Short mmCIF file of C-alpha atoms (C1' of nucleotides) in Angstrom, two decimals:
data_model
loop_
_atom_site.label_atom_id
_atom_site.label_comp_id
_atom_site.label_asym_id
_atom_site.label_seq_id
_atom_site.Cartn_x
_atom_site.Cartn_y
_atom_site.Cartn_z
CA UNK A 1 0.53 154.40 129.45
CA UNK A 2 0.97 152.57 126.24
CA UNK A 3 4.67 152.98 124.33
CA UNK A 4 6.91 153.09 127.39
CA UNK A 5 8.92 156.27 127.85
CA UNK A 6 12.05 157.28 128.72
CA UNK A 7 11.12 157.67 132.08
CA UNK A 8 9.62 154.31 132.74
CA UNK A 9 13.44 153.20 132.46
CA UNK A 10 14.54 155.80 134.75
CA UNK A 11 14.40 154.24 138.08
CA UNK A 12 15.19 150.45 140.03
CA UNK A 13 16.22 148.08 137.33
CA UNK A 14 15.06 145.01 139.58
CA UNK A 15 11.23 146.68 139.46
CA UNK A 16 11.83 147.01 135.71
CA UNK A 17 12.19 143.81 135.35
CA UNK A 18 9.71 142.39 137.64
CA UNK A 19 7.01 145.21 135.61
CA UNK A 20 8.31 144.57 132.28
CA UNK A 21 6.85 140.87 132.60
CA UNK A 22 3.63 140.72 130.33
CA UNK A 23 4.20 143.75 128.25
CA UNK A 24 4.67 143.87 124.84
CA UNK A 25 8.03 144.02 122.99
CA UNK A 26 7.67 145.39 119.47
CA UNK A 27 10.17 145.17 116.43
CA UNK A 28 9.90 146.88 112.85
CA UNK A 29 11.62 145.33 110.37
CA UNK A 30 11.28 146.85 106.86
CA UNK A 31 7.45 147.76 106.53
CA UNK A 32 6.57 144.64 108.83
CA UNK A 33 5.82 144.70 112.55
CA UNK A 34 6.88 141.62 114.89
CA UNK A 35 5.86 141.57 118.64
CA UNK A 36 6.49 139.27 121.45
CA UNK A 37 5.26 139.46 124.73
CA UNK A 38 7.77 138.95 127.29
CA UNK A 39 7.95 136.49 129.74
CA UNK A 40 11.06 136.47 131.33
CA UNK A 41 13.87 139.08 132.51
CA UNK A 42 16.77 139.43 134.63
CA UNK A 43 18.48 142.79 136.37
CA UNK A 44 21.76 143.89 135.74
CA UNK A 45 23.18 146.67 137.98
CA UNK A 46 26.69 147.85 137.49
CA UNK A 47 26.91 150.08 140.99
CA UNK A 48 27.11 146.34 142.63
CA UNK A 49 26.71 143.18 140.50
CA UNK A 50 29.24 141.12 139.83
CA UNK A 51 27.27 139.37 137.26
CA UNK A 52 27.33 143.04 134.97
CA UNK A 53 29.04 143.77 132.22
CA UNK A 54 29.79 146.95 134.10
CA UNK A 55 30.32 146.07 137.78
CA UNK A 56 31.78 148.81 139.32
CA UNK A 57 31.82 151.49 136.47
CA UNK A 58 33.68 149.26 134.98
CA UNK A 59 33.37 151.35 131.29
CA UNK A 60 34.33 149.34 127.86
CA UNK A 61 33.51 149.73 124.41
CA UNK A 62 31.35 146.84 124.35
CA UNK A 63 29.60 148.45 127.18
CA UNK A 64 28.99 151.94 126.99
CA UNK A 65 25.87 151.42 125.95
CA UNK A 66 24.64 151.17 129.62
CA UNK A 67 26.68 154.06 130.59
CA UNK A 68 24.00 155.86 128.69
CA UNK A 69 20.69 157.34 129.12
CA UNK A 70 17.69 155.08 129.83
CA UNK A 71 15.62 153.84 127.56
CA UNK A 72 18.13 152.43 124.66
CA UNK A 73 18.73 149.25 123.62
CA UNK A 74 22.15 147.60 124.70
CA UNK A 75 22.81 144.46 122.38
CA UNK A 76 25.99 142.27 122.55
CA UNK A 77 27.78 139.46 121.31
CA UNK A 78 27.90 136.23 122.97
CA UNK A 79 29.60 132.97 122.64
CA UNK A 80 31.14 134.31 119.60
CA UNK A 81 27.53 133.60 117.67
CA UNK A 82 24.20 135.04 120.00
CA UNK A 83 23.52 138.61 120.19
CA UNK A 84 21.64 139.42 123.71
CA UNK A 85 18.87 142.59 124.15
CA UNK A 86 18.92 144.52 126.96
CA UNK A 87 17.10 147.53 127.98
CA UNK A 88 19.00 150.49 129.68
CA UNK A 89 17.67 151.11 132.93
CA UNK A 90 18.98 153.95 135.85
CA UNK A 91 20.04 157.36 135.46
CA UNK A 92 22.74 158.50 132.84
CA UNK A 93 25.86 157.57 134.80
CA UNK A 94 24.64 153.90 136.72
CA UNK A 95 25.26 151.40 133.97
CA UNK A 96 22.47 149.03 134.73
CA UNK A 97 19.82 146.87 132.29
CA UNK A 98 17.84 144.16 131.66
CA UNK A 99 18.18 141.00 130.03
CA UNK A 100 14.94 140.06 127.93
CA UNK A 101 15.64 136.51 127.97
CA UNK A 102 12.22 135.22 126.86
CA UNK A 103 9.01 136.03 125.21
CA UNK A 104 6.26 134.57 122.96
CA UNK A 105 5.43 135.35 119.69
CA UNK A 106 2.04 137.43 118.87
CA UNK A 107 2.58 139.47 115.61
CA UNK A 108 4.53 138.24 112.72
CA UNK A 109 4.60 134.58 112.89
CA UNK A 110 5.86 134.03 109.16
CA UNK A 111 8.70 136.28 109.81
CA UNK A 112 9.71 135.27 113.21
CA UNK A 113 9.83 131.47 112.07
CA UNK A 114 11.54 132.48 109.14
CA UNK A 115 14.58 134.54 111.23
CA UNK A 116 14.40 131.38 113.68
CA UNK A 117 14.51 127.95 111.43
CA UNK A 118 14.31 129.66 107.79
CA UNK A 119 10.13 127.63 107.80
CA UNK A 120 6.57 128.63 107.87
CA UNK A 121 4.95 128.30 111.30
CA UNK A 122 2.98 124.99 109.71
CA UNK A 123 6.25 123.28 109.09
CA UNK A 124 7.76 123.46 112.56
CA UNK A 125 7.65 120.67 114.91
CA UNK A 126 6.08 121.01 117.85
CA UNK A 127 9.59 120.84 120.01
CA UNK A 128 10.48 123.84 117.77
CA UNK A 129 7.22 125.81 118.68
CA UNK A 130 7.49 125.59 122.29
CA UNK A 131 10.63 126.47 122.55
CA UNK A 132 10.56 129.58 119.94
CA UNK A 133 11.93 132.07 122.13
CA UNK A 134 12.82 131.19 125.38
CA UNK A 135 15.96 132.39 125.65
CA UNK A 136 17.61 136.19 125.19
CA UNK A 137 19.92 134.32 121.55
CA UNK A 138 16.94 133.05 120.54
CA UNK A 139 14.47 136.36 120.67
CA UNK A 140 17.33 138.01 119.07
CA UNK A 141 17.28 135.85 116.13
CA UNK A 142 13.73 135.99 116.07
CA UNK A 143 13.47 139.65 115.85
CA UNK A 144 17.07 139.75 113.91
CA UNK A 145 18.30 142.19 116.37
CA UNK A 146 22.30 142.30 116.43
CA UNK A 147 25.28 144.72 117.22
CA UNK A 148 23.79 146.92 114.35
CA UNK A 149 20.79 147.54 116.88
CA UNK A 150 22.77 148.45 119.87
CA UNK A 151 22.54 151.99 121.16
CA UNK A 152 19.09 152.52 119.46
CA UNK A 153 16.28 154.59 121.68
CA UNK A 154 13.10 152.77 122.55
CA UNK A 155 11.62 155.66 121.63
CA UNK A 156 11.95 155.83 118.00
CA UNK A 157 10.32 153.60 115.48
CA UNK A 158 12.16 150.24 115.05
CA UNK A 159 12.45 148.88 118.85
CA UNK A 160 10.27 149.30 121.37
CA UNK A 161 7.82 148.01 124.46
CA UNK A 162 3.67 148.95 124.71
CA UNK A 163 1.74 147.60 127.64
CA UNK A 164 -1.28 148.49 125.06
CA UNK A 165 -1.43 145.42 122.75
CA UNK A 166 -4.24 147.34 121.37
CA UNK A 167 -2.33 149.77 119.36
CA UNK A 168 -1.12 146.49 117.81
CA UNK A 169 -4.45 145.64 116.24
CA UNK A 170 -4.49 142.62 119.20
CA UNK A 171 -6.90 141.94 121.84
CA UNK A 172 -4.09 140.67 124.07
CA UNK A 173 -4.34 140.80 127.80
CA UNK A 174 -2.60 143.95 129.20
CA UNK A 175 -1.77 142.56 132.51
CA UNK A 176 1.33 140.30 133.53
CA UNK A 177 0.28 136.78 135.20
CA UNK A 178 1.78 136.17 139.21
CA UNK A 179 5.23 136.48 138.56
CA UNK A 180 8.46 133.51 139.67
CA UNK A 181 11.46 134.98 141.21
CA UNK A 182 14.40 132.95 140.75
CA UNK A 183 18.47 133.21 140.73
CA UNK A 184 19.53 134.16 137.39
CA UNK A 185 20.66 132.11 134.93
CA UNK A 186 24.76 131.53 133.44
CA UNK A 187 26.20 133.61 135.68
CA UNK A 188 28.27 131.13 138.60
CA UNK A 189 31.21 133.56 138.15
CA UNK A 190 29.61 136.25 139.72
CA UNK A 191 30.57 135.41 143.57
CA UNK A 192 27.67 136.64 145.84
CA UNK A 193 25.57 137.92 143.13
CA UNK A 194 24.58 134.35 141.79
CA UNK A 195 22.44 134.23 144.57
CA UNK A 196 20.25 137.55 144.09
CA UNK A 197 16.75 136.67 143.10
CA UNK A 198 16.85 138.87 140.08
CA UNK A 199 15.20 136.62 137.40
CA UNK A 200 12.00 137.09 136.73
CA UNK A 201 9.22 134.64 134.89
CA UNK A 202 5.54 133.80 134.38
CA UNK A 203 4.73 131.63 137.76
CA UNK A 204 3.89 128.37 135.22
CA UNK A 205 7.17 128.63 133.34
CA UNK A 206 10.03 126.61 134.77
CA UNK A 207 12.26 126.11 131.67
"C1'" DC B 1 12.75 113.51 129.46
"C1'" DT B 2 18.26 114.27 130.44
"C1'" DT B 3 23.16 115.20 129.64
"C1'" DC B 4 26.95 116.62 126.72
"C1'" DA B 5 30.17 118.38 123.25
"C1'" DG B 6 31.02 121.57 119.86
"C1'" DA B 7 30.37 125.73 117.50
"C1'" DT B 8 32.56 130.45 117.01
"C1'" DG B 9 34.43 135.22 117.54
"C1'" DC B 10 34.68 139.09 120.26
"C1'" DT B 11 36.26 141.25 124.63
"C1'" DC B 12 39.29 142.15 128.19
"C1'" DT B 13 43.61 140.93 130.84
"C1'" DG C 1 45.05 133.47 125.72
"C1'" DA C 2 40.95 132.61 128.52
"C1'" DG C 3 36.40 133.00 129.06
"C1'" DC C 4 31.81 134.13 127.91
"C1'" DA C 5 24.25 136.94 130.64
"C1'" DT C 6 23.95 130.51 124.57
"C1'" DC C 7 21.99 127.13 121.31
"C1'" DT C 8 21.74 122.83 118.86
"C1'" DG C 9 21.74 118.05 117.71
"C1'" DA C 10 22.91 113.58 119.13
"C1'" DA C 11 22.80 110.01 122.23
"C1'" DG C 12 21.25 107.79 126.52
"C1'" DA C 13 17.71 106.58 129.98
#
DNA sequence: CTTCAGATGCTCT
DNA sequence: GAGCATCTGAAGA
């Protein structure tokens, strides 16, 4: 399969997330390529989750990302300072995504520690290494994806996920450990849909 | 290890 | 004006 296509986002966001779990998340920046592989995701479906930006077609300008095709990128703003990736998922017309809200670094090191604590890998401490990128404000920074990115097609060549860490000069396993399915995280608001098991993470990961 | 406060600005009512 | 799909550092156990 390799570079995931437009129609790997065109169906159930909940499987997307489950099957996005162990692929490969790549980011160009300038001439330099940074990838991640990701190890945790929720679901976000507008035709009936509270917990979405745009439950019940609820349309915004922040949003209308999702309202979109699948297979873009829908990035916001949160807590006035941590930008959020999301991958559109569903037909043109059911605003749905998800969260990558986790990941671990494989290409680009020196860049990624850079964007994340302005050090070289060798000067982090080892609190700061394990907890890199486990969490969707964190990859952001790490991949210094922001507003700028939001809207932009998988596709193309600045954002996108491979389930072929070969084409990345990597021997990297291609497939995703047993996965954890788990209530998703932040979201107490959300009435009934703080309940659905739409978090998804490698089995040994608790966080 | 855990809890907790504070940061900070955009989005929607 | 209220609230938010979060992160950090400090302090306590």
């Amino acid at each position: 399969m390799a570079v995931l296509s437009h129609d790997f986002y065109n169906g159930d966001t909940v499987e997307i997330a489950r099957s996005l779990l162990g692929k490969y998340l790549v980011r160009r920046y300038e001439d330099e390529l940074l990838a991640v592989r990701i190890t945790e995701t929720e679901a976000y479906v507008g035709r009936c989750d509270k917990a979405c930006h745009a439950y019940g077609y609820r349309k915004t300008a922040r949003n209308e990302t999702m309202f979109g095709p699948p297979g873009h990128a829908y990035i916001y703003l949160i807590y006035g300072m941590h930008h959020c990736l999301n991958l559109v998922t569903e037909p043109e017309g059911e605003p749905s995504a998800v969260l990558i809200r986790g990941g671990e670094a494989v290409l680009g090191m020196e860049t990624i520690t850079r964007f994340r604590y302005g050090r070289k890998p060798g000067e982090l401490t080892s609190y700061q290494k394990k907890h890199l990128l486990d969490g969707p404000g964190k990859l952001c920074r790490a991949l210094a994806l922001t507003r700028n990115e939001d809207g932009i097609d998988l596709t193309g060549d600045t954002l996108w996920v491979t389930d072929e860490p070969a084409e990345l000069g990597l021997a990297l396993p291609r497939e995703a450990p047993p996965v954890w399915r788990t209530r998703r995280i932040g979201i107490d608001y959300a009435e009934e849909a703080r309940d659905f098991l739409w978090r998804f993470t490698y089995e040994e990961q608790t966080r």
